[in-house]
Structure formats: structure tokens, C-alpha cells
CSV table of C-alpha atoms and ligand atoms in Angstrom, one decimal:
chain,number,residue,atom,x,y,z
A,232,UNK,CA,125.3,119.3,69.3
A,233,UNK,CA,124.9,115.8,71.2
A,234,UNK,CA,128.4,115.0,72.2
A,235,UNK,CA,131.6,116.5,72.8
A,236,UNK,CA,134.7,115.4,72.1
A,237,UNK,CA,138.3,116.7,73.6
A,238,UNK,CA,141.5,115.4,72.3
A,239,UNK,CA,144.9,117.5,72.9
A,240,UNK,CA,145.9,119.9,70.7
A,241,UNK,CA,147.9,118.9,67.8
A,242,UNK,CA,150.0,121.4,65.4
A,243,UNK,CA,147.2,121.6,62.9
A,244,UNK,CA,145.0,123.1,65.5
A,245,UNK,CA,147.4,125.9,65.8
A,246,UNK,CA,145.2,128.9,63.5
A,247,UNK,CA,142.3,127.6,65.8
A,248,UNK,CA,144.7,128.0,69.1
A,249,UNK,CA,145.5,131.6,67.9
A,250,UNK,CA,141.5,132.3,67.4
A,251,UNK,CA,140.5,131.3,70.7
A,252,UNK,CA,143.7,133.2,72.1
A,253,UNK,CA,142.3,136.2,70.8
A,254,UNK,CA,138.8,135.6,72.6
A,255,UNK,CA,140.7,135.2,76.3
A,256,UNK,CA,141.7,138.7,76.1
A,257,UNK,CA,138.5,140.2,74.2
A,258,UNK,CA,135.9,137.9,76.2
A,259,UNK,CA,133.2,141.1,76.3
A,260,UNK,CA,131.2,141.4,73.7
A,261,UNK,CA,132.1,143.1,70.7
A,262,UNK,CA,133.9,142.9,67.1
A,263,UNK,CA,135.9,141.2,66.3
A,264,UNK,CA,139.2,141.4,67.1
A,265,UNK,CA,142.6,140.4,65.4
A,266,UNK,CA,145.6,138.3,67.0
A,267,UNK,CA,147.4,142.1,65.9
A,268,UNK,CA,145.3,143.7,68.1
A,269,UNK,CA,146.3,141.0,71.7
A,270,UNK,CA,150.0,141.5,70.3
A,271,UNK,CA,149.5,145.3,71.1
A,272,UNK,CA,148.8,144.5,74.3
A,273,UNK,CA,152.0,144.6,76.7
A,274,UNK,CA,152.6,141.4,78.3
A,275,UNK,CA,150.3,139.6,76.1
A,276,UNK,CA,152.5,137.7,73.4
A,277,UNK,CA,154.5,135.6,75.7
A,278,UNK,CA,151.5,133.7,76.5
A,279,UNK,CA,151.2,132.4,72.7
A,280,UNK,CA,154.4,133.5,70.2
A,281,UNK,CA,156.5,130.7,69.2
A,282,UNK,CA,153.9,128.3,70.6
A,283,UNK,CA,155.1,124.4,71.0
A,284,UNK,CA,158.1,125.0,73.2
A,285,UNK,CA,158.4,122.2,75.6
A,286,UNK,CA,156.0,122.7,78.4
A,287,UNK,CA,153.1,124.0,76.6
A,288,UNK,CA,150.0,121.8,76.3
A,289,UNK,CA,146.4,122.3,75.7
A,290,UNK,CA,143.0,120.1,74.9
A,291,UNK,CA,140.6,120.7,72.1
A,292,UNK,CA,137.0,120.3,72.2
A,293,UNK,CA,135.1,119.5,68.5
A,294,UNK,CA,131.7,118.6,68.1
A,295,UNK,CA,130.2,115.4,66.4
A,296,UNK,CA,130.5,116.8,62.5
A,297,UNK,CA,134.1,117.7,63.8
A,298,UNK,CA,133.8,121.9,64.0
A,299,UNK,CA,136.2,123.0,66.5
A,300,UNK,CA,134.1,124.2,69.5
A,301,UNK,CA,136.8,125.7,71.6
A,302,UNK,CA,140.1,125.2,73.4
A,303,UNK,CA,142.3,125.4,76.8
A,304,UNK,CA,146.0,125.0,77.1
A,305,UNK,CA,148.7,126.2,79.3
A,306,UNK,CA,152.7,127.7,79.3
A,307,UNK,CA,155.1,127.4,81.5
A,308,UNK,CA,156.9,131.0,82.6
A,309,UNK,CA,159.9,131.7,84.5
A,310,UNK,CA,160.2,134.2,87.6
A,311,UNK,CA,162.3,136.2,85.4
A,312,UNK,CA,159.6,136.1,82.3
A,313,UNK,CA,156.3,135.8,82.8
A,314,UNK,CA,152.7,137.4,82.4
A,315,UNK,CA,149.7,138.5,84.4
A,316,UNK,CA,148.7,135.2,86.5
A,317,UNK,CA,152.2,133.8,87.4
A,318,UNK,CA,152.7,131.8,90.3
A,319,UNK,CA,155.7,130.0,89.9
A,320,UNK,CA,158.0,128.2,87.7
A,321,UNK,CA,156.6,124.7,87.9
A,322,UNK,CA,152.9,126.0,87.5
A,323,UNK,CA,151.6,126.4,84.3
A,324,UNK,CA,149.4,129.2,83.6
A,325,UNK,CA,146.5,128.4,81.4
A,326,UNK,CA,143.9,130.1,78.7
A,327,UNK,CA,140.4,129.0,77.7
A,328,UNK,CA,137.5,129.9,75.1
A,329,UNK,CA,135.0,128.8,73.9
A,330,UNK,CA,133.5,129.9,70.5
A,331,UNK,CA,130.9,132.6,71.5
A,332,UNK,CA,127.7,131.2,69.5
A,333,UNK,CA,128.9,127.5,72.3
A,334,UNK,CA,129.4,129.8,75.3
A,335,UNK,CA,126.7,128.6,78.1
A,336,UNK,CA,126.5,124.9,76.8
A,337,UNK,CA,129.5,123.0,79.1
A,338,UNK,CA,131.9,122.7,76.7
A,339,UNK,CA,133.9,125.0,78.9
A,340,UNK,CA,133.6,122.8,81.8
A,341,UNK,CA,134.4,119.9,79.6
A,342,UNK,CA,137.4,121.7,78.9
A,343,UNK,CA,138.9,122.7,82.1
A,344,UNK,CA,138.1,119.5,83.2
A,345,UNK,CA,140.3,117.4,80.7
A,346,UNK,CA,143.0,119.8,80.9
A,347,UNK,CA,143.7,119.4,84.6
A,348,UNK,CA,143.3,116.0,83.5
A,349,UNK,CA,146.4,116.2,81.3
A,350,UNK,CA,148.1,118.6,84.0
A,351,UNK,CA,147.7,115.9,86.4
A,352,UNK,CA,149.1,113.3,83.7
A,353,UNK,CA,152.3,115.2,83.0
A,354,UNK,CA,152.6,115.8,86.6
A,355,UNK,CA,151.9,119.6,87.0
A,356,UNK,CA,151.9,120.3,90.8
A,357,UNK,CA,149.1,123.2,90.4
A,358,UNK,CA,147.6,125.4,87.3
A,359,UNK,CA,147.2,128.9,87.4
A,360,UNK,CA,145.4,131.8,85.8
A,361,UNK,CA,144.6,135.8,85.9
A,362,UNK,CA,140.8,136.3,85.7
A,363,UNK,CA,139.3,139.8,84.9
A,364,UNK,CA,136.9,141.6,87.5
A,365,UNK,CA,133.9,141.3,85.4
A,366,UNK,CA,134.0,138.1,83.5
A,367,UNK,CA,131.6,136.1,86.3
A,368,UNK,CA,131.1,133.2,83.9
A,369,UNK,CA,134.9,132.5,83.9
A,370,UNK,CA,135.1,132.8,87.2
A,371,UNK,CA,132.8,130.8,88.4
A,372,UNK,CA,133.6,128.0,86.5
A,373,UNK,CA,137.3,127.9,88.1
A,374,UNK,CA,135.8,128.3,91.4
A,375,UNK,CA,133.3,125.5,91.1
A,376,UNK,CA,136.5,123.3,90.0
A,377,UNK,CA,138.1,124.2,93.0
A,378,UNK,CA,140.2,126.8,91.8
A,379,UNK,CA,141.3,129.3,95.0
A,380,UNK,CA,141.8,133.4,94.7
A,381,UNK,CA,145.8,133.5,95.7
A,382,UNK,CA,146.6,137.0,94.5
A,383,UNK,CA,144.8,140.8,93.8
A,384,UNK,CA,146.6,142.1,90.6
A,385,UNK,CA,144.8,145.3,89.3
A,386,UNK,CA,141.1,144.6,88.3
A,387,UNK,CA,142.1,140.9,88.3
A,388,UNK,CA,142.3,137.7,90.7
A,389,UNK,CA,145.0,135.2,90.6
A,390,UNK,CA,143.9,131.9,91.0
A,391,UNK,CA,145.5,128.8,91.6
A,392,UNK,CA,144.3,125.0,91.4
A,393,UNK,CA,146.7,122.8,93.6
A,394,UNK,CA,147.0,119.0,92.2
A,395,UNK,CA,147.9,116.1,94.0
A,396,UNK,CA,151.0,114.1,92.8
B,103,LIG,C1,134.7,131.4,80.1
B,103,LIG,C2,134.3,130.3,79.1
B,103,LIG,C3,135.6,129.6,78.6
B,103,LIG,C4,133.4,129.3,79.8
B,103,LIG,O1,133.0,128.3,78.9
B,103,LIG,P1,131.4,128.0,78.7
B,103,LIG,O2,131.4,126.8,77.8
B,103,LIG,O3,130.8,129.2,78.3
B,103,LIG,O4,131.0,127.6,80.2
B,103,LIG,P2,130.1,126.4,80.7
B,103,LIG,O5,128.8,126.3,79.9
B,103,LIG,O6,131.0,125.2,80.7
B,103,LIG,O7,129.7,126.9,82.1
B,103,LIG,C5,130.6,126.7,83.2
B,103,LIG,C6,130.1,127.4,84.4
B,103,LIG,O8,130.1,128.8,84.1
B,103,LIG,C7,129.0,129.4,84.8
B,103,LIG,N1,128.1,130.0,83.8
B,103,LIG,C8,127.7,129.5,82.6
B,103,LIG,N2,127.0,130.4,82.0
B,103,LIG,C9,126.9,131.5,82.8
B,103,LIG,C10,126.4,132.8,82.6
B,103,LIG,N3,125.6,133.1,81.6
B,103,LIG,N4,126.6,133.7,83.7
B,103,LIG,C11,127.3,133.4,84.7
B,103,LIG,N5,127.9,132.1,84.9
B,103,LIG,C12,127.7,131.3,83.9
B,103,LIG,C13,128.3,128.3,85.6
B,103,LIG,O9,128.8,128.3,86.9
B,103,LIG,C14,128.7,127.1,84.8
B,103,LIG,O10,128.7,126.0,85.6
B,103,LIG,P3,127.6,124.8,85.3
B,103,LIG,O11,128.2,124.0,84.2
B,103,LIG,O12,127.5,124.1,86.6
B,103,LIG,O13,126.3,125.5,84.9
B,103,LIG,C15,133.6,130.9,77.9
B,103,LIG,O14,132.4,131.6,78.3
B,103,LIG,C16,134.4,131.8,77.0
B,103,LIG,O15,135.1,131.4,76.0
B,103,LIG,N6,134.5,133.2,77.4
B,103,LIG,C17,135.3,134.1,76.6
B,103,LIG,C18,136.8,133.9,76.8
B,103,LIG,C19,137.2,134.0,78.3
B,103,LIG,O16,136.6,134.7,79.1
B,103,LIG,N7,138.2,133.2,78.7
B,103,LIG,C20,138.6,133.1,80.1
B,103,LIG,C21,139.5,134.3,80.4
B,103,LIG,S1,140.0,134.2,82.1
């Protein structure tokens, strides 16, 4: 893989966007898991049913030959509706992954870094998210992009990126 490219996401990247959805909320390893199994979950299909409502967004990144390496995106939630990393009604909360056999090679990085990017272009006053005690590679990514711990919510932080207008 020489270069990555990010572009946003685009309807036909929606099987992909369900995919990497899966691997945000099974990101130890293990099987495989279905999007049946996250829609068990409580909580967990607000963050992606009926995806394309105004407010969500998101980035692709693909790899020279095109193959889809991984994505990030983000929702808007309401105080009266939301999930686990909500901070407030103008911050979007955001997902990530990265296709396990590209884990370790940046194109995480790449990704969080062209999504606040696009959160800074449409104007986004801060991004937020709900990272699991445990998952060290996550969160040190977020903290090295300046990312802050707002909020202790079970065996997860809360952590917010404030953006400047
Ligand atoms: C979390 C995830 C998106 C990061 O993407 P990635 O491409 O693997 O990460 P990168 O290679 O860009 O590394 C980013 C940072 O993570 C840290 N990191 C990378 N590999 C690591 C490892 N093996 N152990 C600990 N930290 C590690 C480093 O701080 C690295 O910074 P650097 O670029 O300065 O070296 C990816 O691992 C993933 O898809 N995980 C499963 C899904 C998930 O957990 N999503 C987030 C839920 S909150």
C-alpha cells in the first residue's frame, strides 16, 4: 500500500459503512460478527439505522487499486435521543475502523484527521466519542489529536475535541 486516499462517503459506500460499524463495537479480536449482532446491543442502532439523515457525515479511506481500507463518520443526537458518548446537540459524535489486516499502518490517523477536517468545514463546534477501557490503540490516537477525557461513563471515557470556528 503506497498511498492513501480519503474522499467522504458517498451512498454506495453504505454496505462498507455498516462493515466498519460492526468493527467499532467488536474492536477485540475475535469472529466475526454480524450488523444483527450490534443491533442486539441496547443503544447501539441509533448511531447507524436509517443512515443519511441530515447531519450525518463521514470520510473514506481506499488504497491505490481502490479497496476500501476503512472509515470514520459522525451523527448528530439530541439531549432527548442519544447514545453512549453524547455531549450535546451541536456535537456530533463519531465512529472509526479500520479493516483489521490495515490496523497499525496510519490509515486511522489519516482518518480522524480528514474528518475533523470536514467537521471543521461544515462548522461543527467540537466532535465527540465514547471509548472503551481497554482499547489503548483508539485512545491514544484521539489523545494525540488533541482529543480531552470530559466524562467517566461505565468502563468508558467520554471525549471531546473542541474546534475553532
Ligand atoms: C482504532 C483504529 C481506528 C485506529 O486506526 P489504525 O489505523 O489502527 O491506527 P494508526 O495506525 O493510525 O495509529 C494511530 C495511533 O494509535 C496508536 N497505536 C497504533 N498502533 C498501536 C498499538 N499496536 N498499540 C497501541 N497504540 C497503537 C499510536 O499512538 C498511533 O499513533 P502514530 O500514528 O503516531 O504511531 C483501528 O485500530 C480500529 O479499527 N480498531 C477497531 C475499531 C475501533 O476500536 N474503533 C474505535 C472505537 S472507540
Amino acid at each position: 500500500m503506497r498511498r492513501i486516499h480519503v474522499r467522504p462517503l458517498e451512498p454506495g459506500d453504505d454496505d462498507f459503512l455498516r462493515e466498519m460499524f460492526v468493527e467499532t463495537f467488536f474492536w477485540r479480536d475475535g469472529p466475526q460478527h454480524s450488523l444483527e449482532d450490534v443491533l442486539a446491543i441496547p443503544e447501539a442502532g441509533k448511531y447507524i439505522l436509517g443512515w443519511g439523515r441530515p447531519g450525518d457525515a463521514g470520510v473514506v479511506a481506499l488504497s491505490d487499486a481502490g479497496e476500501k481500507l476503512g472509515a470514520a463518520w459522525y451523527r448528530l443526537f439530541s439531549t432527548a435521543d442519544h447514545g453512549y458518548g453524547f455531549v450535546s446537540d451541536e456535537i456530533p459524535e463519531l465512529g472509526i475502523a479500520v479493516m483489521p489486516s490495515y490496523r497499525g499502518r496510519r490509515v486511522g490517523r489519516r482518518l480522524m484527521e480528514d474528518l475533523i477536517t470536514l467537521a471543521q468545514g461544515q462548522g461543527r463546534p467540537g466532535l465527540s466519542l465514547s471509548v472503551e477501557d481497554g482499547n489503548s490503540r483508539a485512545a491514544r490516537l484521539y489523545e494525540s489529536l488533541g482529543f480531552q477525557r470530559v466524562e467517566r461513563i461505565g468502563s468508558a471515557w467520554t471525549m471531546v475535541l473542541q474546534l475553532k470556528a
